Amino acid sequence: MLRGHRRAARLTLEQLAEASGVSARTLSDMERGRSRGPQHRTVTALADALALEGDVREQLLESAREGRLRDHWTRPTGLCELPRSVGDFTGRAAELVWVSELVYAESSPGVGVVGLVTGAAGLGKTTFAVRAAHSVRPSFPDGVFFLDLLGMSQRPLGADEALQLLLRALGVADRQIPAGIEGRASLYRSLLRDKRVLVVLDSAASEQQVRPLLPGGGAGRALVTTRRLLSGLEGVRRLILGPLPLQESTELLAGILGERSASDGESALTRLSELCGGLPLALRIIGNRLVSRPGWDATELAARLADEERRLEQFRAGDLKIANAFGMSYEQLDASARRMFRRLAVVPGQDFDVDLAAVAAGVTNEDAWEALDDLVDLGLLHDSAAGRYRFHDLVRLFARDRLHKEEAATERESLTERVTSWLLRMAILSGRWYEPGYGRPDRPDPDLTVLSSAEEADWWLRVNADNWLGAMRAAASSSRHALVLDCAESMHWFSERWAHSPHWQEVFTQGAEAAAALGDLTQQATQLNYLAWVHSVPPSDPEAVLRHAAEALELATRADATAQIAWAHEYTSSALLLLGRLQEAVASSSRAAEMFKTIGDIDSYVQSHAHIANCLVDEGRYTEALERYLGLLALLDDPGSGMTPSVAAHCRPVALIRIGHCLGHLDRRAEAITTLSEGVDLLDTLQMSDYRQAGALETLAALLAGEGRTDESHRAYARAAQVFEAIGDTEASSRCGALATVAP
């Protein structure tokens, strides 16, 4: 425009410069587009020298004003510059793809594209966001800006302050920044709508803080990191950052260590990575400690970290300290949530529900829900769809540290006693649902959780196994032997439903030790007999069965406890059968049967005779075994037999399965298939999926195949494979799985 006016006036650059007082170089820069927003007095002098008037003059002046605004908004300011990334960044491949997809994502009208990255302290949210922003930087020619919102500080950055900083970074001069937050937010959104800009908002404190900083549609994008869930934000794309997998953790640690990682050894680095729990901050601290101390041995450091009492203090290197990261979240909580957080450290298991949390904190369930929500919101706890909560291992240690520093020893002892008592009383209540003569309690302790059915009791015992077993250990260590023994005894009938649980050896060992401490020989013998049963469950250990049964027999004989003497003989018979000593096994079971008959225990008498039939099967005497099994089945089905109904119902599917096996061996396949199917279905009804059901399904599948019923056979083999897998018999699972796919 200026060049056109100068040429129309037939002036050279030098002549216009002389007439206006503006240097020839400045005029040249203006005509070549290097200066698009000259000062108003300069343009006025040029308009006077060119004798411009009216609309033509105003057009030149307006063009200069627009240029000045563009210069103010696009000049490089150096504000909100993206921090440097780390050279050893590792993993997060899928998460980086997620961020790259934000670049070209379509936005709804009036709703900008926003990525929200949430996660607990130490997970590397900021490091990840910075690396992601650097990787997509070429897609944002108008700038990538970074702003720390100080969400974990005592004074988070206000939205008005944040907008002022961002507007400055976008090139808006201070005098052109509106005074109010609404005006600033409006100008900010208008700039982001027309510019390819990425704004990284790090460590957001709340929805209120971050809402005015989000784009309202158009080309601009925002990436927000926060420890809080910010569930009130609408229309954002969410990414929950979790711990690094073990392999990526080890790779990150090796990257931090550099050349020395080779000498440290893969096993030591893997162990260190496991102890860091996938937290990048913890890995960086440990890596930095080793790098800064070349004489340190990685294996020795791993050994120090293995000590839970000292582990937390090992996670510090210079100004990096894992406890500080957790502490910033802890300080965001109110007093009641902080109290719950530190008291949950006494929960012995890996996870817990709201009932146990309320017991630990000494509050109502309603108050517990509120505090748990706050803890989850800040990433100090993780929740699941099943209503269970859990700590990260290092966060648990931090909670324990807070408990020791903020509560007196007497308070901690009282807390541990309360949680231990509640867990064991709940376990006893649940286990006795399955014990004949108990079932639903008439008046349970008022502080216990109400269980309305045997199924609810089963579920509680399984999901809380680590908790009540940990409570048994705590009670044993504080010499509360009667409570330990009650808990072990209450598990007797339930253990049959969950035969392959890894807990029973410890449970009944604890029971035997508690009985010994109480001087109760009969109960000690009882618990040792239970231990003999544990070792008879496949994969069996017959020598261990014999050892525990012999000890039980000796104690029961001293106590004149006939029932336990008989059970010691019965479990001895089980071991002898496993060892192939069939005649001795029959003799031992026969002695047990006579004793059970003498004391009028028909339930146990039937089981001894069933065991004699098992010995006949192993001898290949299938017809005799079948007759015995059929006789036992008649007793089970006879209401007048004197058997406890619940015991008879429990034994019936096992008897049917044994009958089915015999029928199969006698080549009566059609009858065998019907009988085995009935037994398997009854076990399903009783929710007893164990080695007996798996064996029955495998036998059934083979019989179906022999009858040419291929599809049914494949289904039975597939189900057998699933049950074998569930109980830990991978060899049998593979065998049945292969047969499930064999072509006819």
XYZ file of C-alpha atoms in Angstrom:
744
model
C 0.000 0.000 0.000
C 2.790 2.408 0.927
C 4.752 1.547 -2.217
C 1.678 2.220 -4.351
C 1.114 5.645 -2.821
C 4.814 6.561 -3.184
C 4.903 5.601 -6.844
C 1.640 7.458 -7.523
C 3.299 10.580 -6.042
C 6.381 9.917 -8.302
C 8.744 9.914 -5.305
C 11.842 7.839 -4.687
C 12.527 6.311 -1.243
C 15.096 9.012 -0.578
C 12.692 11.795 -1.604
C 9.882 10.438 0.640
C 12.352 10.010 3.471
C 13.458 13.632 3.150
C 9.880 14.888 2.969
C 8.577 12.841 5.939
C 11.589 12.695 8.193
C 11.378 8.857 8.204
C 14.609 7.068 7.347
C 14.956 5.389 3.951
C 15.757 2.053 5.666
C 12.541 2.170 7.696
C 10.603 2.934 4.517
C 12.300 -0.004 2.785
C 11.384 -2.386 5.644
C 7.796 -1.232 5.469
C 7.516 -1.689 1.705
C 9.121 -5.153 1.834
C 6.781 -6.364 4.605
C 9.415 -6.561 7.308
C 7.602 -3.958 9.363
C 3.839 -4.477 9.297
C 2.876 -2.322 12.304
C 4.825 0.979 12.331
C 4.126 3.566 15.021
C 1.188 5.919 14.536
C 3.346 9.098 14.363
C 5.485 7.506 11.628
C 2.466 6.638 9.481
C 0.949 10.106 10.071
C 4.175 11.754 8.880
C 4.137 9.600 5.741
C 0.469 10.391 5.058
C 1.236 14.126 5.372
C 4.243 13.863 3.053
C 2.137 11.971 0.487
C -0.761 14.455 0.891
C -3.252 11.632 1.578
C -6.745 12.644 2.676
C -10.128 11.106 3.482
C -10.705 7.358 3.136
C -7.319 6.785 1.501
C -5.506 8.323 4.476
C -7.670 6.420 6.996
C -7.048 3.137 5.190
C -3.275 3.558 5.527
C -3.542 4.435 9.232
C -5.929 1.514 9.939
C -3.644 -0.944 8.152
C -0.778 0.128 10.415
C -2.966 -0.283 13.527
C -3.887 -3.857 12.532
C -0.250 -4.612 11.931
C 0.678 -3.366 15.370
C -1.918 -5.637 16.986
C -0.635 -8.625 15.011
C 2.903 -7.812 16.093
C 1.861 -7.641 19.747
C 0.040 -11.013 19.593
C 2.620 -12.970 17.597
C 5.922 -11.614 18.776
C 8.107 -14.247 20.514
C 7.866 -13.597 24.250
C 9.698 -16.534 25.805
C 6.881 -16.822 28.370
C 5.358 -20.212 29.279
C 8.083 -22.004 27.372
C 7.806 -25.796 27.313
C 10.371 -27.351 29.701
C 13.082 -29.654 28.427
C 12.265 -33.327 28.174
C 14.376 -36.108 29.687
C 16.680 -38.104 27.447
C 15.933 -41.431 29.137
C 12.138 -41.230 28.793
C 10.858 -44.808 28.508
C 7.585 -46.513 27.625
C 4.109 -44.942 27.498
C 3.840 -45.753 23.782
C 0.059 -46.187 23.787
C -0.363 -43.050 25.873
C 1.775 -41.003 23.459
C -0.413 -42.208 20.597
C -3.434 -41.057 22.591
C -1.956 -37.532 22.786
C -1.084 -37.501 19.078
C -4.709 -38.315 18.302
C -5.738 -35.122 20.089
C -3.954 -33.111 17.383
C -6.409 -34.063 14.659
C -9.428 -34.880 16.779
C -12.647 -33.196 15.740
C -14.296 -30.981 18.293
C -17.979 -30.430 18.870
C -19.282 -26.912 18.194
C -18.134 -24.657 21.003
C -16.261 -27.461 22.775
C -12.499 -27.448 22.414
C -10.335 -30.566 22.279
C -8.936 -31.161 25.775
C -6.880 -34.104 27.000
C -6.993 -34.719 30.762
C -4.166 -36.850 32.187
C -4.842 -38.035 35.740
C -2.837 -40.203 38.106
C -1.306 -40.478 41.540
C 1.866 -38.839 42.789
C 5.099 -40.176 41.339
C 3.636 -41.551 38.109
C 5.432 -38.985 35.925
C 2.421 -37.062 34.627
C 4.413 -33.874 34.043
C 7.320 -35.720 32.418
C 4.878 -37.545 30.181
C 2.992 -34.384 29.205
C 6.236 -32.556 28.384
C 7.508 -35.442 26.238
C 4.140 -35.691 24.480
C 4.056 -31.927 23.838
C 7.556 -32.008 22.332
C 6.583 -34.903 20.083
C 3.558 -33.076 18.612
C 5.188 -29.636 18.541
C 5.532 -29.535 14.709
C 1.742 -29.740 14.494
C 1.388 -26.446 16.383
C 3.182 -23.728 14.369
C 1.656 -20.956 16.482
C 3.223 -22.231 19.693
C 3.304 -24.797 22.484
C 2.942 -23.265 25.942
C 3.376 -24.744 29.401
C 1.922 -23.409 32.640
C 2.299 -24.889 36.124
C -1.000 -24.330 37.906
C 0.585 -25.230 41.284
C -2.359 -27.457 42.129
C -0.624 -29.193 45.038
C 0.686 -26.025 46.673
C -0.921 -24.104 49.508
C -1.839 -21.390 47.000
C -2.706 -22.752 43.557
C -2.486 -20.305 40.691
C -5.757 -18.424 40.275
C -7.553 -18.658 36.941
C -7.182 -14.886 36.464
C -3.412 -15.052 37.042
C -3.133 -18.058 34.742
C -5.040 -16.257 31.970
C -2.815 -13.208 32.305
C 0.319 -15.338 31.902
C -1.111 -17.254 28.967
C -2.289 -14.088 27.183
C 1.179 -12.586 27.594
C 2.681 -15.779 26.178
C 0.303 -15.518 23.249
C 1.638 -12.021 22.554
C -1.004 -9.789 24.077
C 0.501 -6.641 25.594
C -0.264 -5.944 29.262
C -2.310 -2.880 28.445
C -4.522 -4.915 26.118
C -5.286 -7.651 28.692
C -8.813 -7.150 30.119
C -9.091 -6.583 33.841
C -11.797 -9.151 34.632
C -11.573 -12.931 34.394
C -14.491 -13.144 31.978
C -12.898 -10.695 29.569
C -9.544 -12.460 29.779
C -11.143 -15.850 29.176
C -13.062 -14.487 26.168
C -9.927 -13.005 24.574
C -7.992 -16.211 25.354
C -10.609 -18.424 23.682
C -10.752 -16.163 20.623
C -6.972 -16.465 20.173
C -7.018 -20.252 20.586
C -9.858 -20.575 18.096
C -7.787 -19.163 15.239
C -4.318 -20.390 16.182
C -2.690 -23.827 16.058
C -1.610 -23.665 19.688
C -1.119 -26.391 22.304
C -1.419 -25.292 25.928
C -0.124 -27.697 28.578
C -1.751 -26.978 31.928
C 0.228 -28.868 34.546
C -0.939 -29.846 38.044
C -4.499 -28.547 37.967
C -6.117 -28.102 41.368
C -9.828 -28.059 40.566
C -12.471 -27.749 37.900
C -13.030 -24.121 38.877
C -9.381 -23.295 38.282
C -9.072 -25.021 34.931
C -12.424 -24.367 33.218
C -11.613 -20.780 32.067
C -8.309 -22.050 30.605
C -9.853 -24.527 28.179
C -10.351 -23.764 24.475
C -13.896 -23.180 23.302
C -13.473 -24.888 19.929
C -11.347 -24.313 16.869
C -7.681 -25.034 16.218
C -6.272 -24.700 19.758
C -5.719 -27.723 22.007
C -5.179 -28.148 25.744
C -3.457 -30.944 27.672
C -4.150 -30.939 31.430
C -2.384 -32.975 34.118
C -3.736 -33.418 37.613
C -3.646 -35.733 40.597
C -7.352 -35.171 41.068
C -9.974 -36.858 38.895
C -11.701 -33.525 38.071
C -14.849 -35.527 37.373
C -16.864 -32.327 37.019
C -15.187 -31.362 33.729
C -17.443 -31.974 30.760
C -16.421 -32.976 27.242
C -12.779 -33.812 27.982
C -10.858 -36.897 26.845
C -9.490 -38.754 29.853
C -6.272 -40.716 30.227
C -5.514 -42.407 33.550
C -1.778 -42.869 33.898
C -0.854 -46.042 35.753
C 2.414 -47.557 36.974
C 4.913 -48.702 34.359
C 4.978 -52.438 33.603
C 7.969 -54.261 35.057
C 9.823 -54.513 31.754
C 9.482 -50.787 31.020
C 10.410 -49.985 34.633
C 13.611 -51.969 34.248
C 14.343 -50.276 30.914
C 13.859 -46.837 32.481
C 16.153 -47.699 35.377
C 18.794 -49.002 32.946
C 18.456 -45.796 30.907
C 19.022 -43.648 33.988
C 22.053 -45.719 34.981
C 23.561 -45.606 31.522
C 26.828 -47.502 31.122
C 26.897 -48.882 34.670
C 23.638 -50.812 34.157
C 25.543 -53.665 32.504
C 27.726 -54.218 35.570
C 24.762 -53.981 37.963
C 23.169 -57.031 36.386
C 19.681 -57.642 35.027
C 18.410 -59.507 38.098
C 19.382 -56.678 40.473
C 17.743 -54.048 38.250
C 14.599 -56.152 37.941
C 14.388 -56.523 41.720
C 14.882 -52.780 42.231
C 12.178 -52.096 39.647
C 9.767 -54.418 41.460
C 10.387 -52.588 44.728
C 9.714 -49.247 43.005
C 6.239 -50.463 42.076
C 6.294 -48.979 38.574
C 6.533 -45.369 39.834
C 8.841 -43.372 37.519
C 9.711 -40.984 40.356
C 10.844 -43.864 42.566
C 12.860 -45.356 39.695
C 14.528 -42.013 39.033
C 15.435 -41.574 42.685
C 16.969 -45.037 42.891
C 18.740 -44.566 39.553
C 20.126 -41.185 40.580
C 21.365 -42.598 43.889
C 23.288 -45.339 42.109
C 24.678 -43.018 39.422
C 25.875 -40.486 41.991
C 27.505 -43.227 44.084
C 29.572 -45.416 41.722
C 30.781 -47.543 44.628
C 27.282 -48.656 45.601
C 26.144 -52.159 44.710
C 22.668 -52.498 43.156
C 22.082 -55.866 44.822
C 22.869 -54.427 48.254
C 20.538 -51.481 47.661
C 17.779 -53.913 46.663
C 18.367 -55.792 49.914
C 17.979 -52.549 51.892
C 14.798 -51.691 50.030
C 13.357 -55.117 50.843
C 13.132 -54.044 54.494
C 9.703 -52.392 54.689
C 10.603 -50.568 57.885
C 13.399 -48.664 56.092
C 12.190 -48.684 52.492
C 10.528 -45.294 52.373
C 13.600 -43.435 53.644
C 15.701 -44.978 50.862
C 13.649 -43.145 48.215
C 15.469 -39.834 48.351
C 18.140 -38.316 46.136
C 19.051 -34.652 46.478
C 15.856 -32.620 46.291
C 13.876 -35.652 45.112
C 12.014 -37.511 47.848
C 9.100 -39.827 47.268
C 7.549 -38.999 50.649
C 7.377 -35.327 49.670
C 5.369 -36.193 46.563
C 2.881 -38.216 48.625
C 2.913 -35.576 51.355
C 1.671 -32.886 48.967
C -1.429 -34.984 48.292
C -1.835 -35.814 51.992
C -1.852 -32.125 52.910
C -4.766 -31.518 50.516
C -7.032 -33.719 52.683
C -9.178 -32.562 55.544
C -8.481 -33.901 59.039
C -10.957 -36.806 58.859
C -9.644 -38.058 55.506
C -6.039 -37.805 56.752
C -6.971 -39.829 59.822
C -8.586 -42.534 57.682
C -5.628 -42.590 55.291
C -3.010 -43.256 57.953
C -5.205 -45.703 59.911
C -5.853 -47.812 56.831
C -2.160 -48.720 57.026
C -3.047 -51.336 59.687
C -5.277 -53.273 57.257
C -3.277 -56.487 56.773
C -4.432 -57.413 53.260
C -3.890 -55.934 49.818
C -7.370 -54.425 49.536
C -10.446 -53.658 51.615
C -14.028 -52.437 51.413
C -15.902 -49.562 53.010
C -16.962 -51.683 56.011
C -13.373 -52.389 57.016
C -12.344 -48.796 56.269
C -15.069 -47.553 58.606
C -13.870 -49.912 61.347
C -10.267 -48.738 60.950
C -11.196 -45.057 61.012
C -13.815 -45.431 63.729
C -16.517 -43.705 61.665
C -19.860 -44.554 60.090
C -20.012 -46.079 56.618
C -21.431 -42.830 55.251
C -18.467 -40.836 56.537
C -16.121 -43.551 55.321
C -17.518 -43.289 51.767
C -16.842 -39.555 51.745
C -13.259 -39.906 52.973
C -12.544 -42.783 50.562
C -13.799 -40.660 47.664
C -11.353 -37.911 48.639
C -8.480 -40.399 48.841
C -9.307 -41.864 45.433
C -9.732 -38.392 43.959
C -6.158 -37.522 44.966
C -4.722 -40.839 43.847
C -3.808 -41.960 47.369
C -6.075 -44.978 46.925
C -7.191 -46.971 43.897
C -10.745 -48.276 43.660
C -12.382 -50.979 41.578
C -15.800 -51.770 40.192
C -16.199 -54.391 42.936
C -16.123 -51.703 45.635
C -12.644 -52.638 46.820
C -9.848 -50.168 47.585
C -6.089 -50.649 47.659
C -2.858 -48.758 48.275
C 0.170 -48.619 46.055
C 2.864 -50.391 48.090
C 4.921 -47.222 48.602
C 1.843 -45.168 49.482
C 0.969 -47.771 52.116
C 4.427 -47.301 53.641
C 3.876 -43.535 53.645
C 0.528 -44.029 55.402
C 2.244 -46.221 57.995
C 4.892 -43.548 58.488
C 2.189 -40.912 59.049
C 0.440 -43.219 61.530
C 3.603 -43.654 63.594
C 4.413 -39.944 63.540
C 0.928 -38.575 64.216
C -0.666 -41.082 66.616
C 0.547 -42.347 69.980
C 1.649 -45.935 70.535
C -1.403 -46.667 72.712
C -3.722 -45.417 69.973
C -1.957 -47.589 67.378
C -2.234 -50.668 69.595
C -5.933 -50.040 70.189
C -6.481 -49.544 66.459
C -4.711 -52.791 65.546
C -6.649 -54.700 68.198
C -9.975 -53.303 66.945
C -9.289 -54.163 63.285
C -7.918 -57.623 64.179
C -10.904 -58.457 66.365
C -13.416 -57.305 63.753
C -11.778 -59.290 60.953
C -11.560 -62.516 62.947
C -15.115 -62.243 64.235
C -16.301 -61.643 60.660
C -14.324 -64.677 59.469
C -15.780 -66.869 62.235
C -19.290 -65.635 61.447
C -18.814 -66.339 57.734
C -17.173 -69.749 58.162
C -19.914 -71.013 60.446
C -22.517 -70.587 57.724
C -21.206 -73.957 56.483
C -20.830 -75.736 59.799
C -23.708 -78.089 60.733
C -25.585 -76.635 63.657
C -24.704 -73.012 62.894
C -25.676 -71.380 59.576
C -27.328 -67.974 59.847
C -26.514 -66.494 63.277
C -29.441 -65.490 65.477
C -27.770 -62.455 67.052
C -24.475 -61.494 65.406
C -22.337 -58.808 67.010
C -23.958 -55.463 66.147
C -20.751 -54.008 64.711
C -20.318 -56.802 62.150
C -21.419 -56.667 58.519
C -24.749 -58.403 57.931
C -24.446 -61.495 55.718
C -27.784 -62.626 54.345
C -26.823 -65.927 52.718
C -24.176 -68.621 52.483
C -23.174 -67.164 49.124
C -22.453 -63.785 50.722
C -20.388 -65.519 53.427
C -18.425 -67.398 50.750
C -17.734 -64.169 48.860
C -16.632 -62.329 52.003
C -14.187 -65.066 53.016
C -12.627 -65.258 49.569
C -12.160 -61.549 48.863
C -10.966 -60.857 52.414
C -8.715 -63.911 52.769
C -5.525 -61.854 53.042
C -7.176 -59.639 55.641
C -8.513 -62.270 58.036
C -5.396 -64.409 57.622
C -3.273 -61.367 58.434
C -5.497 -60.779 61.447
C -4.836 -64.369 62.572
C -1.092 -63.661 62.463
C -1.556 -60.431 64.433
C -3.710 -62.170 67.042
C -1.185 -65.007 67.368
C 1.673 -62.542 67.867
C -0.266 -60.877 70.694
C -1.129 -64.254 72.327
C -4.863 -64.067 71.605
C -4.852 -67.845 71.185
C -8.544 -68.526 71.808
C -9.563 -66.134 69.008
C -7.041 -67.706 66.615
C -8.296 -71.204 67.428
C -11.948 -70.183 66.982
C -11.150 -68.768 63.558
C -9.228 -71.868 62.439
C -11.993 -74.178 63.647
C -14.664 -72.125 61.853
C -12.835 -72.664 58.549
C -13.096 -76.487 58.673
C -16.304 -76.897 56.701
C -15.730 -73.922 54.423
C -12.257 -75.184 53.439
C -13.880 -78.108 51.635
C -15.598 -75.609 49.308
C -12.290 -73.915 48.500
C -10.011 -76.923 48.706
C -7.261 -75.500 46.510
C -6.843 -72.234 48.383
C -3.182 -71.698 49.334
C -4.228 -70.451 52.787
C -5.282 -73.631 54.561
C -1.866 -74.895 55.602
C -1.161 -71.664 57.466
C -4.690 -71.436 58.888
C -4.634 -74.887 60.462
C -0.983 -74.578 61.512
C -1.957 -71.408 63.375
C -4.887 -73.305 64.865
C -2.678 -76.162 66.060
C -0.168 -73.768 67.615
C -2.937 -71.821 69.357
C -4.411 -75.066 70.747
C -0.962 -76.097 71.968
C -0.512 -72.726 73.689
C -3.889 -73.224 75.392
C -2.970 -76.793 76.409
C -5.994 -78.222 74.544
C -4.799 -81.635 73.269
C -8.099 -82.496 71.584
C -8.188 -79.291 69.594
C -4.508 -79.618 68.748
C -5.178 -83.096 67.367
C -8.175 -81.731 65.460
C -6.135 -79.021 63.777
C -3.371 -81.513 62.915
C -5.963 -83.759 61.283
C -7.115 -80.779 59.239
C -3.500 -80.297 58.181
C -3.389 -83.940 57.106
C -6.430 -83.228 54.908
C -4.693 -80.177 53.391
C -1.799 -82.359 52.217
C -4.184 -84.985 50.800
C -5.666 -82.494 48.313
C -3.986 -82.851 44.888
C -1.127 -82.349 44.300
C -0.916 -84.583 47.355
C 1.987 -85.109 49.731
C 1.306 -88.508 51.354
C 4.383 -88.347 53.589
C 3.170 -85.039 55.070
C -0.288 -86.597 55.539
C 1.225 -89.519 57.461
C 3.337 -87.172 59.579
C 0.451 -84.926 60.657
C -1.946 -87.869 61.146
C 0.573 -89.670 63.357
C 1.051 -86.592 65.522
C -2.725 -86.125 65.739
C -3.161 -89.789 66.700
C -0.631 -89.506 69.514
C -2.254 -86.364 70.962
C -5.824 -87.655 70.541
C -4.895 -90.920 72.274
C -3.474 -88.985 75.224
C -6.682 -86.922 75.367
C -8.920 -89.989 74.863
C -10.582 -88.108 71.968
C -12.140 -90.998 70.019
C -13.387 -88.921 67.094
C -9.929 -87.488 66.428
C -8.312 -90.926 66.838
C -10.689 -92.176 64.151
C -9.944 -89.242 61.852
C -6.207 -89.809 62.289
C -6.729 -93.389 61.085
C -8.861 -92.105 58.185
C -6.232 -89.638 56.996
C -3.559 -92.303 57.423
C -5.653 -94.452 55.097
C -5.725 -91.591 52.536
C -1.926 -91.427 52.551
C -1.572 -95.215 52.275
C -3.931 -95.216 49.300
C -1.830 -92.553 47.603
C 1.265 -94.674 48.250
C -0.385 -97.774 46.734
C -0.469 -99.668 50.047
C -4.093 -100.688 49.495
C -4.521 -103.466 52.076
C -3.118 -101.251 54.816
C -5.370 -98.404 53.637
C -8.481 -100.635 53.863
C -7.495 -101.775 57.333
C -6.973 -98.204 58.537
C -10.320 -96.997 57.136
C -12.051 -100.026 58.664
C -10.670 -99.118 62.102
C -11.909 -95.553 61.605
C -15.367 -96.769 60.539
C -15.717 -98.930 63.660
C -14.785 -96.006 65.897
C -17.218 -93.658 64.158
C -19.949 -96.295 64.533
C -19.162 -96.664 68.235
C -19.621 -92.942 68.925
C -22.664 -92.719 66.650
C -21.094 -90.437 64.054
C -22.964 -91.623 60.953
C -21.638 -88.755 58.834
C -18.024 -89.797 59.328
C -18.894 -93.522 59.190
C -20.220 -93.057 55.639
C -17.048 -91.287 54.566
C -14.852 -94.111 55.888
C -16.842 -96.660 53.913
C -16.560 -94.449 50.835
C -12.811 -94.526 51.306
C -12.813 -98.321 51.438
C -14.678 -98.258 48.124
C -11.965 -95.943 46.736
C -9.392 -98.590 47.633
C -11.435 -101.213 45.768
C -11.427 -98.972 42.681
C -7.654 -98.690 42.809
C -7.457 -102.490 43.023
C -9.617 -102.737 39.890
C -12.506 -104.326 41.795
C -15.102 -102.092 40.131
C -18.173 -104.275 40.682
C -17.558 -104.479 44.451
C -16.783 -100.781 44.605
C -19.977 -99.977 42.696
C -22.072 -101.984 45.165
C -20.538 -100.089 48.090
C -21.088 -96.708 46.414
C -24.716 -97.539 45.607
C -25.264 -98.579 49.225
C -23.780 -95.306 50.418
C -25.937 -93.336 47.968
C -29.016 -95.039 49.411
C -27.955 -93.866 52.878
C -27.449 -90.338 51.614
C -30.927 -90.305 50.088
C -32.607 -91.852 53.155
C -34.070 -89.160 55.472
C -34.040 -91.688 58.298
C -30.378 -92.617 57.982
C -29.372 -90.236 60.744
C -27.029 -88.252 58.507
C -26.877 -84.489 58.847
C -28.822 -83.164 55.810
C -26.156 -80.627 54.842
C -23.436 -83.304 55.033
C -25.533 -85.690 52.955
C -26.106 -82.978 50.341
C -22.370 -82.318 50.278
C -21.476 -86.009 49.872
C -24.121 -86.882 47.269
C -22.408 -85.381 44.166
C -19.112 -87.036 45.157
C -20.873 -90.405 45.455
C -22.499 -89.930 42.043
C -19.130 -89.126 40.479
C -17.591 -92.273 42.027
C -20.498 -94.357 40.742
C -20.053 -92.818 37.301
C -16.360 -93.732 37.266
C -17.169 -97.335 38.163
C -19.880 -97.572 35.517
C -17.434 -96.260 32.952
C -14.858 -98.908 33.888
C -17.587 -101.561 33.588
C -18.328 -100.321 30.038
C -21.802 -99.108 31.015
C -21.157 -95.835 29.250
C -24.677 -94.499 28.845
C -25.380 -94.914 32.596
C -21.960 -93.485 33.443
C -22.565 -90.377 31.340
C -25.924 -89.747 33.013
C -24.550 -90.264 36.516
C -21.405 -88.183 36.015
C -23.437 -85.346 34.492
C -25.737 -85.331 37.505
C -22.775 -85.237 39.894
C -21.103 -82.375 37.995
C -24.354 -80.387 37.982
C -24.779 -80.858 41.744
C -21.233 -79.597 42.361
C -22.149 -76.536 40.293
C -25.183 -75.991 42.497
C -22.997 -76.245 45.600
C -20.379 -73.963 43.973
C -17.661 -76.568 44.560
C -15.354 -76.350 41.574
C -12.325 -78.463 42.491
C -10.231 -81.507 41.565
C -13.221 -83.840 41.882
C -15.260 -81.870 39.387
C -12.303 -81.505 37.032
C -11.649 -85.278 37.083
C -15.347 -86.005 36.555
C -15.484 -83.696 33.543
C -12.406 -85.305 31.985
C -13.887 -88.801 32.446
C -17.240 -87.610 31.112
C -15.568 -86.097 28.041
C -13.795 -89.379 27.268
C -17.047 -91.352 27.604
C -18.896 -88.905 25.350
C -16.159 -89.251 22.748
C -16.518 -93.042 22.934
C -20.234 -92.647 22.219
C -19.516 -90.474 19.176
C -20.945 -87.344 20.832
C -18.009 -85.232 19.682
C -19.365 -81.732 20.250
C -20.456 -82.559 23.812
C -17.090 -84.205 24.428
C -15.231 -81.096 23.281
C -17.317 -78.908 25.551
C -16.666 -81.194 28.535
C -12.907 -81.246 27.817
C -12.872 -77.444 27.498
C -14.640 -77.052 30.829
C -12.323 -79.581 32.477
C -9.378 -77.529 31.192
C -10.846 -74.407 32.789
C -11.335 -76.075 36.177
C -7.865 -77.636 36.128
C -6.412 -74.215 35.272
C -8.328 -72.586 38.127
C -6.955 -75.065 40.685
C -3.403 -74.717 39.394
C -2.979 -78.041 37.535
C -1.552 -76.625 34.312
C -0.463 -80.018 32.966
C -3.989 -81.447 33.169
C -5.399 -78.185 31.813
C -3.140 -78.373 28.757
C -4.036 -82.027 28.220
C -7.781 -81.377 28.299
C -7.444 -78.174 26.299
C -5.688 -80.055 23.500
C -8.380 -82.773 23.451
C -11.099 -80.109 23.312
C -9.926 -79.123 19.835
C -9.094 -82.560 18.371
C -11.014 -83.198 15.144
C -13.288 -86.271 15.167
